[in-house]
XYZ file of C-alpha atoms in Angstrom:
345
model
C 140.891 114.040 120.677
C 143.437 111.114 120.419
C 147.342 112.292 120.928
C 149.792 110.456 119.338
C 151.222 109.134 122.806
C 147.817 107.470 122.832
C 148.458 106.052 119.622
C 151.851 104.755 121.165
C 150.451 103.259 123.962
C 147.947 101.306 122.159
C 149.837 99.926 119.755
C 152.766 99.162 121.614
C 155.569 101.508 120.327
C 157.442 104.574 121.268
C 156.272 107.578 120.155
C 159.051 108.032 117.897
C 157.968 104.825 116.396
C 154.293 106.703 115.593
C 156.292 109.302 114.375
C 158.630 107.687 112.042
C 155.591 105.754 110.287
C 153.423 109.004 109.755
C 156.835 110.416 108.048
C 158.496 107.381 106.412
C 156.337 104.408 106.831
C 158.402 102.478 104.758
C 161.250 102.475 107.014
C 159.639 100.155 109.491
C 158.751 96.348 110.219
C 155.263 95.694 108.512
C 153.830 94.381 111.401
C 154.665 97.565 113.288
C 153.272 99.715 110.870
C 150.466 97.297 110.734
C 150.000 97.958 114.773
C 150.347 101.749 114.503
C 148.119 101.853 111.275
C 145.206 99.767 113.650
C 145.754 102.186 116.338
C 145.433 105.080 114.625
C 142.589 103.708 112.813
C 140.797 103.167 115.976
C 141.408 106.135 117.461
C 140.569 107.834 115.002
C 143.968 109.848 115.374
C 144.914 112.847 113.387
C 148.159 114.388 112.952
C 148.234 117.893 113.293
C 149.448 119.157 109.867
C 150.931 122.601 110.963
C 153.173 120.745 113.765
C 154.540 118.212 111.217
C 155.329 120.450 108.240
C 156.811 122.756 110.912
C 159.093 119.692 112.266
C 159.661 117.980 109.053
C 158.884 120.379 106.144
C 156.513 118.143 104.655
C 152.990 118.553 104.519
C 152.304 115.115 104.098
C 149.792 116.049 101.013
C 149.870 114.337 97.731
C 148.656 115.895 94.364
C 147.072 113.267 92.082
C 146.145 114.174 88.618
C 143.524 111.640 86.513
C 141.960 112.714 83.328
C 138.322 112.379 84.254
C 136.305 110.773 86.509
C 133.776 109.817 83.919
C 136.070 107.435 83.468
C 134.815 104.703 85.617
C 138.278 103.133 85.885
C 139.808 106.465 87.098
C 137.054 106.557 90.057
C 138.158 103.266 91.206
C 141.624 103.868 91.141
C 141.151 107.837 93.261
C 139.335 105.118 95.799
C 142.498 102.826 96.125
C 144.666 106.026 96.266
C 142.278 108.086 99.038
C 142.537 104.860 101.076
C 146.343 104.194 100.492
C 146.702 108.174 101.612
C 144.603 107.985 104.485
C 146.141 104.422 105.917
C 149.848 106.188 105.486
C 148.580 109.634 107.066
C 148.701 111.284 103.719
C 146.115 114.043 102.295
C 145.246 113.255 98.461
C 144.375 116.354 96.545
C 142.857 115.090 93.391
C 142.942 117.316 90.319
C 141.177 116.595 86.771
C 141.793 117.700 83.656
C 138.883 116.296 81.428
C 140.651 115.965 78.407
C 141.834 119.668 78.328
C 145.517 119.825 77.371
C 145.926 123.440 78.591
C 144.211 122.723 81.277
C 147.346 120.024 82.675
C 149.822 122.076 81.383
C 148.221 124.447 83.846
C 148.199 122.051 87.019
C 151.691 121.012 85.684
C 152.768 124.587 86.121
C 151.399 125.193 89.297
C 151.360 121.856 91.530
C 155.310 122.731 92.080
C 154.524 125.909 93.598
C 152.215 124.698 96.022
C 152.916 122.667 99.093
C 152.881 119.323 98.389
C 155.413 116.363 99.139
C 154.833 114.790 95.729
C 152.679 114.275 92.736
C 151.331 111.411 90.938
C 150.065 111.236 87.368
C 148.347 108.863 85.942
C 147.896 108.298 81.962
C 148.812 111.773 81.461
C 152.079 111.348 79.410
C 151.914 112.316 76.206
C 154.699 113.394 73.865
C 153.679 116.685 73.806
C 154.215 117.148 77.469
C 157.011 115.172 77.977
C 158.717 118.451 78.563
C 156.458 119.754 81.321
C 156.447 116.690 83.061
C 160.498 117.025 82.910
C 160.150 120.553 84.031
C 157.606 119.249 87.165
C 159.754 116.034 88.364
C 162.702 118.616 88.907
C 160.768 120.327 91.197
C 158.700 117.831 93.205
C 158.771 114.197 93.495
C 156.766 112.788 90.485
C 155.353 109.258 90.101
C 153.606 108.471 86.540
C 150.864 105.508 86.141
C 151.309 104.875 82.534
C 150.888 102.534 79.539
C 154.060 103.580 77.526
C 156.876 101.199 77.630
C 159.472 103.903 77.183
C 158.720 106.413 80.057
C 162.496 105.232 81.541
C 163.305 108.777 81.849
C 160.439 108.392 84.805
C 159.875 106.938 87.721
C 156.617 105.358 87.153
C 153.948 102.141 87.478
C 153.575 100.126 83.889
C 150.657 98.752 82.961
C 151.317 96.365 79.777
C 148.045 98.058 77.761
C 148.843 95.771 74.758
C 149.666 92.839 76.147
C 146.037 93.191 77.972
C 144.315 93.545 74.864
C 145.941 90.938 73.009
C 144.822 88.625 75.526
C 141.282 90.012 74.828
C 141.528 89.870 71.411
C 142.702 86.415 71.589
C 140.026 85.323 73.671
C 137.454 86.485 71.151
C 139.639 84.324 68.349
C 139.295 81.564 70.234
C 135.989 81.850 70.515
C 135.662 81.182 66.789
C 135.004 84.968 66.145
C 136.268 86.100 62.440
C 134.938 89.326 62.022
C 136.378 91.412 65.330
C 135.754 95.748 65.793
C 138.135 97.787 67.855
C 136.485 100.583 70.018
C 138.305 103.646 71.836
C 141.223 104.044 69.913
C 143.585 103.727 66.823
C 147.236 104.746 65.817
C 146.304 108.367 65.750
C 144.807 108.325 69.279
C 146.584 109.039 72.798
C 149.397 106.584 74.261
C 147.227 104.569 76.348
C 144.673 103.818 73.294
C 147.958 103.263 70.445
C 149.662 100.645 73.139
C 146.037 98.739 73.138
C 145.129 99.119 69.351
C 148.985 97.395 68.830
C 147.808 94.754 71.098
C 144.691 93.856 69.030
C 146.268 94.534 65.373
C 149.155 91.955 66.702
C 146.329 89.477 67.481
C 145.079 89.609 64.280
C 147.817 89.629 62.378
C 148.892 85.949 64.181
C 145.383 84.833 63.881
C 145.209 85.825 60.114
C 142.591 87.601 60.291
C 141.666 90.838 58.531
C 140.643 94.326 60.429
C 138.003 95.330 57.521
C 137.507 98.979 56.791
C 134.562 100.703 59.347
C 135.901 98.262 62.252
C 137.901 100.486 64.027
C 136.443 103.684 65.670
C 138.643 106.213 67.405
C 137.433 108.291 70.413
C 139.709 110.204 73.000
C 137.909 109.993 75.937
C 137.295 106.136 76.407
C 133.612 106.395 78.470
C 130.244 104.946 77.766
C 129.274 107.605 74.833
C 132.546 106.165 72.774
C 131.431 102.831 72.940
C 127.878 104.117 72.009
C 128.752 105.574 69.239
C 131.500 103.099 68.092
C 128.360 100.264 68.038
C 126.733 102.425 65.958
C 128.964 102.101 63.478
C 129.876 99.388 63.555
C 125.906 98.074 62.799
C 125.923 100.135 60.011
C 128.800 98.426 58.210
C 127.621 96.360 54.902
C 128.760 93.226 57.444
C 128.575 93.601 61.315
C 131.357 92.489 63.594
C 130.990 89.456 65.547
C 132.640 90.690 68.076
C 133.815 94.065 69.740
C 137.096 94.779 71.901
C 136.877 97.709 73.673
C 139.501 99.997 75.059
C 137.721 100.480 78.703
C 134.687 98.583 80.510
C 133.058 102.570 80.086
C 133.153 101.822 76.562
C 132.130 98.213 76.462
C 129.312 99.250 78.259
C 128.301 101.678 75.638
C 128.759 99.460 72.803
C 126.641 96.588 74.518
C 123.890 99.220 75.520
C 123.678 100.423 71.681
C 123.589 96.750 70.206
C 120.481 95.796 72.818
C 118.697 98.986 71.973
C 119.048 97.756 67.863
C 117.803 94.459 68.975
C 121.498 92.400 69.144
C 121.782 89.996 71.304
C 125.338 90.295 73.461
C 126.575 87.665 72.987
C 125.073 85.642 70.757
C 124.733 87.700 67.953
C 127.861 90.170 68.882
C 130.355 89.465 71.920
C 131.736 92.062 73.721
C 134.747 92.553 75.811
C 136.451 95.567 77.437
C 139.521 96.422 79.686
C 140.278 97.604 83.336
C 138.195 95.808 85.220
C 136.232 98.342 87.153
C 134.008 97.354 90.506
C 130.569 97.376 88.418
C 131.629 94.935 85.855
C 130.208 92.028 87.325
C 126.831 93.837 88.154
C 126.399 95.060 84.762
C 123.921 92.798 82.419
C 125.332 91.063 80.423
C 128.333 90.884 83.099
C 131.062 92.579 81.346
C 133.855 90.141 80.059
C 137.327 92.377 80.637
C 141.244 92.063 81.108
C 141.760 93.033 85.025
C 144.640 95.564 86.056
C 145.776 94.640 89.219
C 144.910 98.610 90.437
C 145.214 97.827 93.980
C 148.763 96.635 93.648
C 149.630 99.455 91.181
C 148.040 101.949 93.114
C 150.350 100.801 96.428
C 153.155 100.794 93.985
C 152.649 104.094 92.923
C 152.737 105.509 96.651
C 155.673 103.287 97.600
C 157.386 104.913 94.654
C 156.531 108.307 95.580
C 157.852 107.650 99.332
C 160.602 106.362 98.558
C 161.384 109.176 96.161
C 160.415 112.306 98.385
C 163.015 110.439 101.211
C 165.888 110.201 98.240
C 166.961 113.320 97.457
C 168.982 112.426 94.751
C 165.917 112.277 92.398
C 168.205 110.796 89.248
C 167.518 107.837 89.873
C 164.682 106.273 87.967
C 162.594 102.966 89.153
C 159.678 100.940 87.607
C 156.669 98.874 88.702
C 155.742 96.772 85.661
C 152.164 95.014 85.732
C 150.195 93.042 83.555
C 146.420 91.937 82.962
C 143.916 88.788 83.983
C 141.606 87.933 81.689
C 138.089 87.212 83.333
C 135.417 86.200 81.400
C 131.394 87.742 81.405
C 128.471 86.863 79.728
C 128.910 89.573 77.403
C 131.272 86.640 75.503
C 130.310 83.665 77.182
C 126.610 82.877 77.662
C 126.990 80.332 80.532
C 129.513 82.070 82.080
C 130.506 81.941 86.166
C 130.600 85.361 87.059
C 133.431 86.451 88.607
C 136.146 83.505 87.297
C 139.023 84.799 87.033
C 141.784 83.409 85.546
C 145.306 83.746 84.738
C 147.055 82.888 81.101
């Protein structure tokens, strides 16, 4: 078993060099952390958790708390933050809540209490537990990943949700598309959903263009059975959409498996677009036109954030990450689409 003078020795450092980047990694020159994260990587070193926490009082595990992972988008991003964890010498716990409210305020309650050097939340911020989450950052370092422009009262990572969709939206009106559906999500839905349905009603309102009555379908959990469901109402309407934007690839996928099964052709007869860009978009037929989140740069964010926050003890201090979208365009709106080209506008 590797020692962490062996990880010294290869890379070229002291060993208080090693120890210093499994602690604060951020406190070093990247290409020394780059040499001690090889080394370790090749020896396949691991810390010893009880001598750390004993020396430092950390425990060097992170809680990480994702509303599903039915969610295609929320699988990709626990990959980005396992790998983040593992290349810093963190442990990611990951905790779900699938849509159950009492459920989070339960893991709210108790991640405090447990031995972790930080939490990090993503798209878990409603209103309603605003409070708790107050309560939690208090107590523990506390990182959101979040769509809501006003979470200042947080340190968190922005994604701009409605800027996204607008761009998706607009893509669609500039296809020549009149008659345009909204999947996933409406004023009444959750934060994420509202900051993407403002994005496509501001779209529509520059392009002109009316949001006709059966064209928008609400569903909370944003996954392949919303955007099943959504398509089939939307077919059922006295005139069918020309178009669908979707809150999440999950539910573009849906909508573009109902509208095949009814004989639509995708996207000739109805285009389809969604939003995240997950891994499988391109491999899914017709390749799935989306708005791209940058997740591996927001993910790294998220844990530089955190870091930085569990070193600062003076925890008023609230920073932001702010993101935004690429639009890359599918088949599923283009017919002769290149796969994969990705653009920025």
């Amino acid at each position: 078993m590797a020692r962490i003078k062996d990880v010294a020795k290869l890379a070229g450092v002291s060993i208080a060099s090693v120890s210093r980047y499994l602690n604060s990694p951020e406190l070093l020159k990247k290409e020394t952390a780059e040499a001690i994260r090889k080394a370790i990587e090749t020896l396949d070193y691991r810390p010893s958790p009880l001598a750390a926490s004993m020396r430092t009082r950390k425990t060097n595990t992170i809680a990480f708390v994702i509303p599903s992972l039915t969610n295609l988008y929320y699988v990709d991003m626990h990959t980005y933050m396992h790998k983040e964890c593992k290349e810093r010498g963190y442990i990611l716990n990951l905790y779900t809540t699938e849509y159950d409210d009492k459920a989070l305020v339960q893991y709210l309650n108790d991640i405090p209490t447990r031995q972790y050097d930080g939490v990090i939340i993503s798209h878990l911020d409603e209103e309603h537990v605003t409070g708790v989450l107050n309560e939690v950052q208090e107590k523990i370092p506390l990182v959101l990943i979040t769509a809501d422009p006003n979470k200042t009262q947080f340190t968190h990572v922005f994604i701009d949700a409605m800027d996204g969709i607008f761009k998706a939206t607009n893509h669609l009106i500039e296809l020549g598309k009149k008659r345009i559906a909204f999947a996933g999500g409406g004023e009444s839905s959750h934060i994420s959903s509202k900051e993407k349905y403002k994005g496509f009603k501001l779209a529509m309102e520059r392009a002109n263009l009316a949001i006709e009555p059966g064209y928008v379908f609400t569903g909370m959990k944003n996954h392949f059975h919303t955007g099943f469901m959504a398509a089939r109402q939307f077919i059922t309407q006295p005139v069918v959409p020309d178009a669908i934007v979707c809150s999440t690839d999950d539910v573009a996928m849906g909508c573009i498996k109902y509208l095949l099964m009814n004989g639509y052709r995708v996207p000739d007869d109805v285009a389809v677009i969604g939003f995240n860009g997950i891994s499988i978009v391109d491999s899914f037929e017709p390749a799935i036109s989306t708005v791209v989140q940058p997740m591996e740069m927001m993910v790294k964010s998220a844990i530089e954030l955190l870091l930085e926050t569990i070193k600062n003890k003076n925890r008023k201090r609230k920073k932001k990450a702010a993101f935004t979208s690429t639009l890359k365009i599918g088949t599923s709106t283009v017919k002769d689409a290149q796969v994969g080209f990705q653009f920025e506008i």
